[in-house]
Amino acid sequence: MNIDELLDDLPRVEASAAFKQDLMDQIPHSNIGHSNAGIMNKLTPIVMAASLACGLFLGLTDMDILNTALGGLGLAVDDTVIAGEWASSVSPYATTFDVL
Amino acid sequence: MAVDQDRLDLTAFVNGDSKGAAKLIDRFSSPLLNYATHMLHGDRARGEDIVQDSFIKLWNNAAKLLAKDQELYLRAWLYRVVRNGVLDEKRKPVWDGDDAFEMMSDGQPSAELTSQQKERARFVMELVSELPERQREAILMSHFEAMGNAEIGRILDVSVEAVESLLARARRSMKAAAMAKKEMI
């Protein structure tokens, strides 16, 4: 008696299309599109540096624009405001350089 | 070759490409389900639960797996995870005497088989089911997946010689049981 021939009669269980779809549905969403996040991570410092340079340039002439630029960079707006208030309390004529 | 492809697909998944995950599911879901179901005496529903949990573990550990080993033995890793799931599942009460063949076939393939084929399938299932657990694992991996003894050893955490011995004993036991059953018939 050949056992391997006998084993050929053992039914093979196949995953159904619905089961495979279930498995796909269970993939954590955080993983899909992760590569885009990776690109963003690489780009962020460049974007930040460019925005900061732009903000500094504009901020030399207008405090509101500087605050907007810093807020746009994702820096804490509150901190900027506090820093601005502190600078104002030190001198009513505080310049952009005082704030920075 | 397959090992390299596993790494490529898992890397694609980690980088956010769902096609990598789809390829891994296509490649491994059926063999893992087949193994789990046979280890659970034909209980396909519980086998599916275990395979689902195993894939979730894979997604959660994918980056770590890629970083850990230069050579990624993904198939062996998946079988080990499924095997642990089966062992946990076996601690719960199992098999209430339902027709294992019908439970396993999910209603679909069994309808296409002749009664003679069904009878033979039941006969072999019974033989495999009666094997001691390790022998059953070894014979399923060896026969269905054509795994080499080294890979089986990696999954079962035993030496190649031990796998050879398990397979030889499994074949002997099946042969003896088959002859005894035929004599009874």
PDB file of N, CA and C in Angstrom, chain A residues 1-16 19-24 26-28 31-36, chain B residues 13-16 18 21-22 25-26 29-30 34 38 44 48 52 59 101 104 120-121 124-125 127 139 143-145 171 175 178:
ATOM      1  N   MET A   1       0.836  -1.209   0.000  1.00  0.00           N
ATOM      2  CA  MET A   1       0.000   0.000   0.000  1.00  0.00           C
ATOM      3  C   MET A   1       0.871   1.260   0.000  1.00  0.00           C
ATOM      4  N   ASN A   2       0.621   2.143  -0.976  1.00  0.00           N
ATOM      5  CA  ASN A   2       1.423   3.371  -1.068  1.00  0.00           C
ATOM      6  C   ASN A   2       0.712   4.509  -0.328  1.00  0.00           C
ATOM      7  N   ILE A   3       1.350   4.934   0.732  1.00  0.00           N
ATOM      8  CA  ILE A   3       0.725   5.961   1.583  1.00  0.00           C
ATOM      9  C   ILE A   3       0.587   7.299   0.846  1.00  0.00           C
ATOM     10  N   ASP A   4       1.575   7.625   0.007  1.00  0.00           N
ATOM     11  CA  ASP A   4       1.483   8.907  -0.715  1.00  0.00           C
ATOM     12  C   ASP A   4       0.296   8.925  -1.675  1.00  0.00           C
ATOM     13  N   GLU A   5       0.038   7.768  -2.308  1.00  0.00           N
ATOM     14  CA  GLU A   5      -1.147   7.692  -3.184  1.00  0.00           C
ATOM     15  C   GLU A   5      -2.430   7.831  -2.360  1.00  0.00           C
ATOM     16  N   LEU A   6      -2.382   7.223  -1.204  1.00  0.00           N
ATOM     17  CA  LEU A   6      -3.540   7.308  -0.307  1.00  0.00           C
ATOM     18  C   LEU A   6      -3.769   8.763   0.115  1.00  0.00           C
ATOM     19  N   LEU A   7      -2.673   9.440   0.407  1.00  0.00           N
ATOM     20  CA  LEU A   7      -2.777  10.841   0.845  1.00  0.00           C
ATOM     21  C   LEU A   7      -3.305  11.761  -0.261  1.00  0.00           C
ATOM     22  N   ASP A   8      -3.126  11.335  -1.485  1.00  0.00           N
ATOM     23  CA  ASP A   8      -3.668  12.140  -2.589  1.00  0.00           C
ATOM     24  C   ASP A   8      -5.187  12.237  -2.518  1.00  0.00           C
ATOM     25  N   ASP A   9      -5.797  11.287  -1.832  1.00  0.00           N
ATOM     26  CA  ASP A   9      -7.259  11.326  -1.696  1.00  0.00           C
ATOM     27  C   ASP A   9      -7.712  12.231  -0.556  1.00  0.00           C
ATOM     28  N   LEU A  10      -6.758  12.719   0.215  1.00  0.00           N
ATOM     29  CA  LEU A  10      -7.119  13.614   1.314  1.00  0.00           C
ATOM     30  C   LEU A  10      -7.555  14.955   0.715  1.00  0.00           C
ATOM     31  N   PRO A  11      -8.784  15.376   1.007  1.00  0.00           N
ATOM     32  CA  PRO A  11      -9.266  16.605   0.362  1.00  0.00           C
ATOM     33  C   PRO A  11      -8.449  17.823   0.777  1.00  0.00           C
ATOM     34  N   ARG A  12      -8.162  18.661  -0.204  1.00  0.00           N
ATOM     35  CA  ARG A  12      -7.416  19.897   0.059  1.00  0.00           C
ATOM     36  C   ARG A  12      -8.414  21.021   0.320  1.00  0.00           C
ATOM     37  N   VAL A  13      -8.172  21.766   1.358  1.00  0.00           N
ATOM     38  CA  VAL A  13      -9.050  22.892   1.683  1.00  0.00           C
ATOM     39  C   VAL A  13      -8.529  24.138   0.978  1.00  0.00           C
ATOM     40  N   GLU A  14      -9.375  24.776   0.209  1.00  0.00           N
ATOM     41  CA  GLU A  14      -8.988  25.998  -0.522  1.00  0.00           C
ATOM     42  C   GLU A  14      -9.672  27.204   0.111  1.00  0.00           C
ATOM     43  N   ALA A  15      -8.939  28.281   0.196  1.00  0.00           N
ATOM     44  CA  ALA A  15      -9.544  29.524   0.697  1.00  0.00           C
ATOM     45  C   ALA A  15     -10.470  30.087  -0.380  1.00  0.00           C
ATOM     46  N   SER A  16     -11.669  30.454   0.034  1.00  0.00           N
ATOM     47  CA  SER A  16     -12.631  31.008  -0.936  1.00  0.00           C
ATOM     48  C   SER A  16     -12.283  32.465  -1.241  1.00  0.00           C
ATOM     49  N   PHE A  19     -13.277  34.653   1.614  1.00  0.00           N
ATOM     50  CA  PHE A  19     -12.344  34.593   2.746  1.00  0.00           C
ATOM     51  C   PHE A  19     -11.106  35.447   2.466  1.00  0.00           C
ATOM     52  N   LYS A  20     -10.618  35.364   1.229  1.00  0.00           N
ATOM     53  CA  LYS A  20      -9.456  36.181   0.864  1.00  0.00           C
ATOM     54  C   LYS A  20      -9.785  37.671   0.964  1.00  0.00           C
ATOM     55  N   GLN A  21     -11.012  38.004   0.573  1.00  0.00           N
ATOM     56  CA  GLN A  21     -11.419  39.406   0.673  1.00  0.00           C
ATOM     57  C   GLN A  21     -11.474  39.841   2.142  1.00  0.00           C
ATOM     58  N   ASP A  22     -11.962  38.929   3.002  1.00  0.00           N
ATOM     59  CA  ASP A  22     -11.970  39.225   4.446  1.00  0.00           C
ATOM     60  C   ASP A  22     -10.567  39.537   4.931  1.00  0.00           C
ATOM     61  N   LEU A  23      -9.624  38.733   4.460  1.00  0.00           N
ATOM     62  CA  LEU A  23      -8.225  38.938   4.880  1.00  0.00           C
ATOM     63  C   LEU A  23      -7.717  40.299   4.394  1.00  0.00           C
ATOM     64  N   MET A  24      -8.095  40.653   3.179  1.00  0.00           N
ATOM     65  CA  MET A  24      -7.678  41.970   2.653  1.00  0.00           C
ATOM     66  C   MET A  24      -8.297  43.093   3.481  1.00  0.00           C
ATOM     67  N   GLN A  26      -8.943  43.153   6.468  1.00  0.00           N
ATOM     68  CA  GLN A  26      -8.381  43.277   7.817  1.00  0.00           C
ATOM     69  C   GLN A  26      -6.995  43.908   7.846  1.00  0.00           C
ATOM     70  N   ILE A  27      -6.500  44.292   6.693  1.00  0.00           N
ATOM     71  CA  ILE A  27      -5.192  44.961   6.669  1.00  0.00           C
ATOM     72  C   ILE A  27      -5.340  46.315   7.355  1.00  0.00           C
ATOM     73  N   PRO A  28      -4.464  46.609   8.298  1.00  0.00           N
ATOM     74  CA  PRO A  28      -4.581  47.909   8.985  1.00  0.00           C
ATOM     75  C   PRO A  28      -4.474  49.058   7.981  1.00  0.00           C
ATOM     76  N   ASN A  31      -1.275  51.063   7.281  1.00  0.00           N
ATOM     77  CA  ASN A  31      -0.175  50.574   6.436  1.00  0.00           C
ATOM     78  C   ASN A  31      -0.319  51.010   4.994  1.00  0.00           C
ATOM     79  N   ILE A  32      -1.577  51.052   4.548  1.00  0.00           N
ATOM     80  CA  ILE A  32      -1.794  51.390   3.143  1.00  0.00           C
ATOM     81  C   ILE A  32      -1.636  52.900   2.978  1.00  0.00           C
ATOM     82  N   GLY A  33      -0.802  53.258   2.020  1.00  0.00           N
ATOM     83  CA  GLY A  33      -0.526  54.679   1.809  1.00  0.00           C
ATOM     84  C   GLY A  33       0.610  55.173   2.668  1.00  0.00           C
ATOM     85  N   HIS A  34       1.216  54.236   3.411  1.00  0.00           N
ATOM     86  CA  HIS A  34       2.327  54.572   4.289  1.00  0.00           C
ATOM     87  C   HIS A  34       3.478  55.189   3.507  1.00  0.00           C
ATOM     88  N   SER A  35       3.673  54.736   2.252  1.00  0.00           N
ATOM     89  CA  SER A  35       4.796  55.236   1.465  1.00  0.00           C
ATOM     90  C   SER A  35       4.649  56.727   1.196  1.00  0.00           C
ATOM     91  N   ASN A  36       3.385  57.170   1.047  1.00  0.00           N
ATOM     92  CA  ASN A  36       3.184  58.596   0.829  1.00  0.00           C
ATOM     93  C   ASN A  36       3.616  59.383   2.062  1.00  0.00           C
TER      94      ASN A  36
ATOM     95  N   PHE B  13       4.244  45.722   0.830  1.00  0.00           N
ATOM     96  CA  PHE B  13       3.170  45.969   1.795  1.00  0.00           C
ATOM     97  C   PHE B  13       3.591  47.026   2.819  1.00  0.00           C
ATOM     98  N   VAL B  14       4.797  46.854   3.355  1.00  0.00           N
ATOM     99  CA  VAL B  14       5.285  47.800   4.379  1.00  0.00           C
ATOM    100  C   VAL B  14       5.367  49.213   3.799  1.00  0.00           C
ATOM    101  N   ASN B  15       5.663  49.293   2.499  1.00  0.00           N
ATOM    102  CA  ASN B  15       5.756  50.606   1.851  1.00  0.00           C
ATOM    103  C   ASN B  15       4.399  51.138   1.395  1.00  0.00           C
ATOM    104  N   GLY B  16       3.350  50.440   1.796  1.00  0.00           N
ATOM    105  CA  GLY B  16       2.014  50.975   1.547  1.00  0.00           C
ATOM    106  C   GLY B  16       1.325  50.458   0.301  1.00  0.00           C
ATOM    107  N   SER B  18      -0.863  47.831  -1.330  1.00  0.00           N
ATOM    108  CA  SER B  18      -1.754  46.733  -0.932  1.00  0.00           C
ATOM    109  C   SER B  18      -1.608  45.522  -1.851  1.00  0.00           C
ATOM    110  N   ALA B  21       0.332  42.826  -0.193  1.00  0.00           N
ATOM    111  CA  ALA B  21      -0.480  42.040   0.751  1.00  0.00           C
ATOM    112  C   ALA B  21      -1.364  41.059   0.002  1.00  0.00           C
ATOM    113  N   ALA B  22      -1.948  41.509  -1.109  1.00  0.00           N
ATOM    114  CA  ALA B  22      -2.845  40.633  -1.882  1.00  0.00           C
ATOM    115  C   ALA B  22      -2.087  39.412  -2.395  1.00  0.00           C
ATOM    116  N   ILE B  25      -1.512  37.015   0.466  1.00  0.00           N
ATOM    117  CA  ILE B  25      -2.768  36.322   0.798  1.00  0.00           C
ATOM    118  C   ILE B  25      -3.050  35.234  -0.232  1.00  0.00           C
ATOM    119  N   ASP B  26      -2.860  35.567  -1.497  1.00  0.00           N
ATOM    120  CA  ASP B  26      -3.088  34.572  -2.557  1.00  0.00           C
ATOM    121  C   ASP B  26      -2.177  33.366  -2.398  1.00  0.00           C
ATOM    122  N   SER B  29      -2.871  31.835   1.855  1.00  0.00           N
ATOM    123  CA  SER B  29      -4.119  31.603   2.595  1.00  0.00           C
ATOM    124  C   SER B  29      -4.617  30.159   2.454  1.00  0.00           C
ATOM    125  N   SER B  30      -4.576  29.622   1.235  1.00  0.00           N
ATOM    126  CA  SER B  30      -5.082  28.247   1.068  1.00  0.00           C
ATOM    127  C   SER B  30      -4.223  27.204   1.781  1.00  0.00           C
ATOM    128  N   ASN B  34      -5.663  25.001   4.787  1.00  0.00           N
ATOM    129  CA  ASN B  34      -5.669  23.551   4.630  1.00  0.00           C
ATOM    130  C   ASN B  34      -5.003  22.875   5.841  1.00  0.00           C
ATOM    131  N   HIS B  38      -7.089  20.683   8.719  1.00  0.00           N
ATOM    132  CA  HIS B  38      -6.779  19.261   8.955  1.00  0.00           C
ATOM    133  C   HIS B  38      -6.289  19.034  10.381  1.00  0.00           C
ATOM    134  N   ARG B  44     -13.325  23.708   9.478  1.00  0.00           N
ATOM    135  CA  ARG B  44     -12.903  24.808   8.609  1.00  0.00           C
ATOM    136  C   ARG B  44     -13.134  26.183   9.248  1.00  0.00           C
ATOM    137  N   GLU B  48     -10.346  28.964   9.715  1.00  0.00           N
ATOM    138  CA  GLU B  48     -10.376  30.317   9.125  1.00  0.00           C
ATOM    139  C   GLU B  48     -10.070  31.376  10.176  1.00  0.00           C
ATOM    140  N   GLN B  52      -6.968  33.966   9.884  1.00  0.00           N
ATOM    141  CA  GLN B  52      -7.201  35.414   9.943  1.00  0.00           C
ATOM    142  C   GLN B  52      -6.313  36.058  11.004  1.00  0.00           C
ATOM    143  N   TRP B  59       0.675  41.369   9.411  1.00  0.00           N
ATOM    144  CA  TRP B  59       0.648  42.801   9.074  1.00  0.00           C
ATOM    145  C   TRP B  59       1.277  43.627  10.196  1.00  0.00           C
ATOM    146  N   PHE B 101     -15.722  15.693   7.103  1.00  0.00           N
ATOM    147  CA  PHE B 101     -15.572  15.940   5.668  1.00  0.00           C
ATOM    148  C   PHE B 101     -16.526  17.043   5.218  1.00  0.00           C
ATOM    149  N   MET B 104     -15.447  20.449   6.575  1.00  0.00           N
ATOM    150  CA  MET B 104     -14.256  20.953   5.922  1.00  0.00           C
ATOM    151  C   MET B 104     -14.556  21.484   4.531  1.00  0.00           C
ATOM    152  N   ARG B 120     -13.608   7.571   0.046  1.00  0.00           N
ATOM    153  CA  ARG B 120     -12.139   7.477   0.126  1.00  0.00           C
ATOM    154  C   ARG B 120     -11.556   8.662   0.886  1.00  0.00           C
ATOM    155  N   ALA B 121     -12.120   9.829   0.624  1.00  0.00           N
ATOM    156  CA  ALA B 121     -11.634  11.025   1.326  1.00  0.00           C
ATOM    157  C   ALA B 121     -11.863  10.880   2.826  1.00  0.00           C
ATOM    158  N   VAL B 124      -9.273   8.446   4.327  1.00  0.00           N
ATOM    159  CA  VAL B 124      -7.921   9.007   4.527  1.00  0.00           C
ATOM    160  C   VAL B 124      -7.931  10.054   5.634  1.00  0.00           C
ATOM    161  N   MET B 125      -9.012  10.837   5.670  1.00  0.00           N
ATOM    162  CA  MET B 125      -9.097  11.841   6.738  1.00  0.00           C
ATOM    163  C   MET B 125      -9.050  11.182   8.106  1.00  0.00           C
ATOM    164  N   LEU B 127      -7.658   8.326   8.812  1.00  0.00           N
ATOM    165  CA  LEU B 127      -6.295   7.836   9.059  1.00  0.00           C
ATOM    166  C   LEU B 127      -5.387   8.967   9.541  1.00  0.00           C
ATOM    167  N   ILE B 139       3.325  15.135   8.279  1.00  0.00           N
ATOM    168  CA  ILE B 139       2.836  14.510   7.037  1.00  0.00           C
ATOM    169  C   ILE B 139       2.031  15.519   6.204  1.00  0.00           C
ATOM    170  N   HIS B 143       3.405  16.360   2.617  1.00  0.00           N
ATOM    171  CA  HIS B 143       2.614  15.921   1.466  1.00  0.00           C
ATOM    172  C   HIS B 143       1.955  17.074   0.722  1.00  0.00           C
ATOM    173  N   PHE B 144       1.261  17.943   1.458  1.00  0.00           N
ATOM    174  CA  PHE B 144       0.509  19.012   0.790  1.00  0.00           C
ATOM    175  C   PHE B 144       1.406  20.116   0.265  1.00  0.00           C
ATOM    176  N   GLU B 145       2.384  20.493   1.059  1.00  0.00           N
ATOM    177  CA  GLU B 145       3.191  21.661   0.699  1.00  0.00           C
ATOM    178  C   GLU B 145       4.546  21.286   0.115  1.00  0.00           C
ATOM    179  N   ARG B 171       3.946   7.311   8.316  1.00  0.00           N
ATOM    180  CA  ARG B 171       3.618   6.426   7.190  1.00  0.00           C
ATOM    181  C   ARG B 171       3.357   5.000   7.674  1.00  0.00           C
ATOM    182  N   LYS B 175      -0.225   3.115   7.406  1.00  0.00           N
ATOM    183  CA  LYS B 175      -0.296   1.848   6.672  1.00  0.00           C
ATOM    184  C   LYS B 175      -0.961   0.768   7.532  1.00  0.00           C
ATOM    185  N   ALA B 178      -4.624   1.579   8.019  1.00  0.00           N
ATOM    186  CA  ALA B 178      -5.405   1.367   6.795  1.00  0.00           C
ATOM    187  C   ALA B 178      -5.665  -0.116   6.585  1.00  0.00           C
TER     188      ALA B 178
END
